[in-house]
Amino acid sequence: MDSRLAIYPGSFDPVTNGHLDLIERASQIFGRLVVTVARNSEKAPMFNLKERVEMLREVTQLLPNVEVDTFEGLLVDYARKLGSHVILRGIRAVSDYEYELQMALMNRKLEPQLETVFMLPAVEYSFLSSHLVRELAALGGSLSGLVPPAVERRLRIKVAD
Ligand code: PNS
């Protein structure tokens, strides 16, 4: 087990400024942070896996202790393979809590050594989600301050397609 390592799993469809805020905060706490994109998410994504990974790599390139990876199957198996005993998740508002609680406790049942650590993004991102960003992009709303410029460009191209 690597005590300095944390993994931050998610769909990241696409990465938002809220995710990035959390990644920056976590990169100051953990020695090594692996942001990992779920390959077998139940949702039909707007961006394919390769695009989501590319965007994450672009926006985290200045953070030397952050890596981007993908995983398939159970998160606990991936964490075991990497030697991590910390899963990082963000909680924006009370509404996130129930889902996160279920997931954290299920993961704990599957792997008692694995700890889920929750962090809060900056308050200005507490209303922000990838889902809303996709909807705004589809309907032509402003994405200013919600996603990094590189992600905004990709969203505009995707919607125009
Ligand atoms: O960004 P999301 O969609 O909220 O991320 C959810 C994710 C990918 C972290 C979660 O669905 C997950 O861990 N999936 C992998 C499958 C798994 O381990 N399921 C059991 C978790 S209780």
PDB file of N, CA and C and ligand atoms in Angstrom, residues 9-12 38 40-41 43 71 73-76 89 99-100 102-103 106-107 110, ligand 1:
ATOM      1  N   PRO A   9     -11.936   8.677  -8.733  1.00  0.00           N
ATOM      2  CA  PRO A   9     -12.673   8.063  -9.844  1.00  0.00           C
ATOM      3  C   PRO A   9     -13.897   8.876 -10.241  1.00  0.00           C
ATOM      4  N   GLY A  10     -14.311   8.720 -11.480  1.00  0.00           N
ATOM      5  CA  GLY A  10     -15.542   9.384 -11.904  1.00  0.00           C
ATOM      6  C   GLY A  10     -15.787   9.181 -13.377  1.00  0.00           C
ATOM      7  N   SER A  11     -16.884   9.794 -13.860  1.00  0.00           N
ATOM      8  CA  SER A  11     -17.210   9.708 -15.281  1.00  0.00           C
ATOM      9  C   SER A  11     -16.513  10.827 -16.064  1.00  0.00           C
ATOM     10  N   PHE A  12     -16.414  11.998 -15.448  1.00  0.00           N
ATOM     11  CA  PHE A  12     -15.724  13.154 -16.052  1.00  0.00           C
ATOM     12  C   PHE A  12     -16.186  13.400 -17.491  1.00  0.00           C
ATOM     13  N   ALA A  38     -14.015   5.986 -15.347  1.00  0.00           N
ATOM     14  CA  ALA A  38     -14.701   4.689 -15.419  1.00  0.00           C
ATOM     15  C   ALA A  38     -15.003   4.341 -16.873  1.00  0.00           C
ATOM     16  N   ASN A  40     -16.767   1.544 -17.761  1.00  0.00           N
ATOM     17  CA  ASN A  40     -18.033   0.829 -17.913  1.00  0.00           C
ATOM     18  C   ASN A  40     -19.184   1.540 -17.208  1.00  0.00           C
ATOM     19  N   SER A  41     -19.160   2.855 -17.284  1.00  0.00           N
ATOM     20  CA  SER A  41     -20.251   3.617 -16.679  1.00  0.00           C
ATOM     21  C   SER A  41     -21.563   3.241 -17.389  1.00  0.00           C
ATOM     22  N   LYS A  43     -24.009   5.120 -17.897  1.00  0.00           N
ATOM     23  CA  LYS A  43     -24.547   6.231 -18.691  1.00  0.00           C
ATOM     24  C   LYS A  43     -23.996   6.204 -20.119  1.00  0.00           C
ATOM     25  N   PHE A  71     -10.320   2.861 -15.695  1.00  0.00           N
ATOM     26  CA  PHE A  71     -10.504   1.546 -15.061  1.00  0.00           C
ATOM     27  C   PHE A  71     -11.801   0.929 -15.528  1.00  0.00           C
ATOM     28  N   GLY A  73     -14.584  -2.348 -14.461  1.00  0.00           N
ATOM     29  CA  GLY A  73     -14.956  -3.285 -13.398  1.00  0.00           C
ATOM     30  C   GLY A  73     -15.063  -2.569 -12.064  1.00  0.00           C
ATOM     31  N   LEU A  74     -14.846  -3.317 -11.004  1.00  0.00           N
ATOM     32  CA  LEU A  74     -15.038  -2.748  -9.667  1.00  0.00           C
ATOM     33  C   LEU A  74     -13.899  -1.798  -9.291  1.00  0.00           C
ATOM     34  N   LEU A  75     -14.297  -0.687  -8.708  1.00  0.00           N
ATOM     35  CA  LEU A  75     -13.319   0.301  -8.251  1.00  0.00           C
ATOM     36  C   LEU A  75     -12.389  -0.298  -7.198  1.00  0.00           C
ATOM     37  N   VAL A  76     -12.939  -1.138  -6.321  1.00  0.00           N
ATOM     38  CA  VAL A  76     -12.098  -1.719  -5.256  1.00  0.00           C
ATOM     39  C   VAL A  76     -10.980  -2.589  -5.848  1.00  0.00           C
ATOM     40  N   ARG A  89     -13.601  11.493  -3.239  1.00  0.00           N
ATOM     41  CA  ARG A  89     -14.828  11.905  -3.918  1.00  0.00           C
ATOM     42  C   ARG A  89     -15.176  13.313  -3.453  1.00  0.00           C
ATOM     43  N   TYR A  99     -26.112   9.254  -2.248  1.00  0.00           N
ATOM     44  CA  TYR A  99     -25.436   8.432  -3.261  1.00  0.00           C
ATOM     45  C   TYR A  99     -24.009   8.115  -2.828  1.00  0.00           C
ATOM     46  N   GLU A 100     -23.328   9.132  -2.341  1.00  0.00           N
ATOM     47  CA  GLU A 100     -21.930   8.949  -1.943  1.00  0.00           C
ATOM     48  C   GLU A 100     -21.818   8.015  -0.741  1.00  0.00           C
ATOM     49  N   GLN A 102     -23.905   5.562   0.075  1.00  0.00           N
ATOM     50  CA  GLN A 102     -24.146   4.194  -0.409  1.00  0.00           C
ATOM     51  C   GLN A 102     -22.891   3.627  -1.053  1.00  0.00           C
ATOM     52  N   MET A 103     -22.285   4.444  -1.919  1.00  0.00           N
ATOM     53  CA  MET A 103     -21.120   3.969  -2.658  1.00  0.00           C
ATOM     54  C   MET A 103     -19.944   3.713  -1.705  1.00  0.00           C
ATOM     55  N   MET A 106     -20.647   0.611   0.413  1.00  0.00           N
ATOM     56  CA  MET A 106     -20.541  -0.613  -0.397  1.00  0.00           C
ATOM     57  C   MET A 106     -19.076  -0.929  -0.677  1.00  0.00           C
ATOM     58  N   ASN A 107     -18.325   0.100  -1.028  1.00  0.00           N
ATOM     59  CA  ASN A 107     -16.892  -0.124  -1.278  1.00  0.00           C
ATOM     60  C   ASN A 107     -16.190  -0.603  -0.001  1.00  0.00           C
ATOM     61  N   LEU A 110     -16.911  -4.228   0.432  1.00  0.00           N
ATOM     62  CA  LEU A 110     -16.124  -5.034  -0.506  1.00  0.00           C
ATOM     63  C   LEU A 110     -14.648  -5.074  -0.122  1.00  0.00           C
TER      64      LEU A 110
HETATM   65  O1  PNS B   1     -18.716  10.657 -11.723  1.00  0.00           O
HETATM   66  P1  PNS B   1     -19.634   9.552 -11.274  1.00  0.00           P
HETATM   67  O2  PNS B   1     -20.475   9.072 -12.431  1.00  0.00           O
HETATM   68  O3  PNS B   1     -20.457   9.932 -10.072  1.00  0.00           O
HETATM   69  O4  PNS B   1     -18.680   8.332 -10.850  1.00  0.00           O
HETATM   70  C1  PNS B   1     -19.238   7.123 -10.366  1.00  0.00           C
HETATM   71  C2  PNS B   1     -18.164   6.012 -10.318  1.00  0.00           C
HETATM   72  C3  PNS B   1     -17.565   5.783 -11.680  1.00  0.00           C
HETATM   73  C4  PNS B   1     -17.072   6.407  -9.337  1.00  0.00           C
HETATM   74  C5  PNS B   1     -18.865   4.711  -9.801  1.00  0.00           C
HETATM   75  O5  PNS B   1     -19.967   4.426 -10.605  1.00  0.00           O
HETATM   76  C6  PNS B   1     -17.935   3.505  -9.778  1.00  0.00           C
HETATM   77  O6  PNS B   1     -17.096   3.382  -8.906  1.00  0.00           O
HETATM   78  N1  PNS B   1     -18.093   2.596 -10.748  1.00  0.00           N
HETATM   79  C7  PNS B   1     -17.279   1.407 -10.866  1.00  0.00           C
HETATM   80  C8  PNS B   1     -18.071   0.143 -10.564  1.00  0.00           C
HETATM   81  C9  PNS B   1     -18.088  -0.141  -9.081  1.00  0.00           C
HETATM   82  O7  PNS B   1     -17.088  -0.321  -8.435  1.00  0.00           O
HETATM   83  N2  PNS B   1     -19.314  -0.174  -8.538  1.00  0.00           N
HETATM   84  C10 PNS B   1     -19.565  -0.387  -7.136  1.00  0.00           C
HETATM   85  C11 PNS B   1     -19.491   0.920  -6.407  1.00  0.00           C
HETATM   86  S1  PNS B   1     -20.514   0.845  -5.035  1.00  0.00           S
END
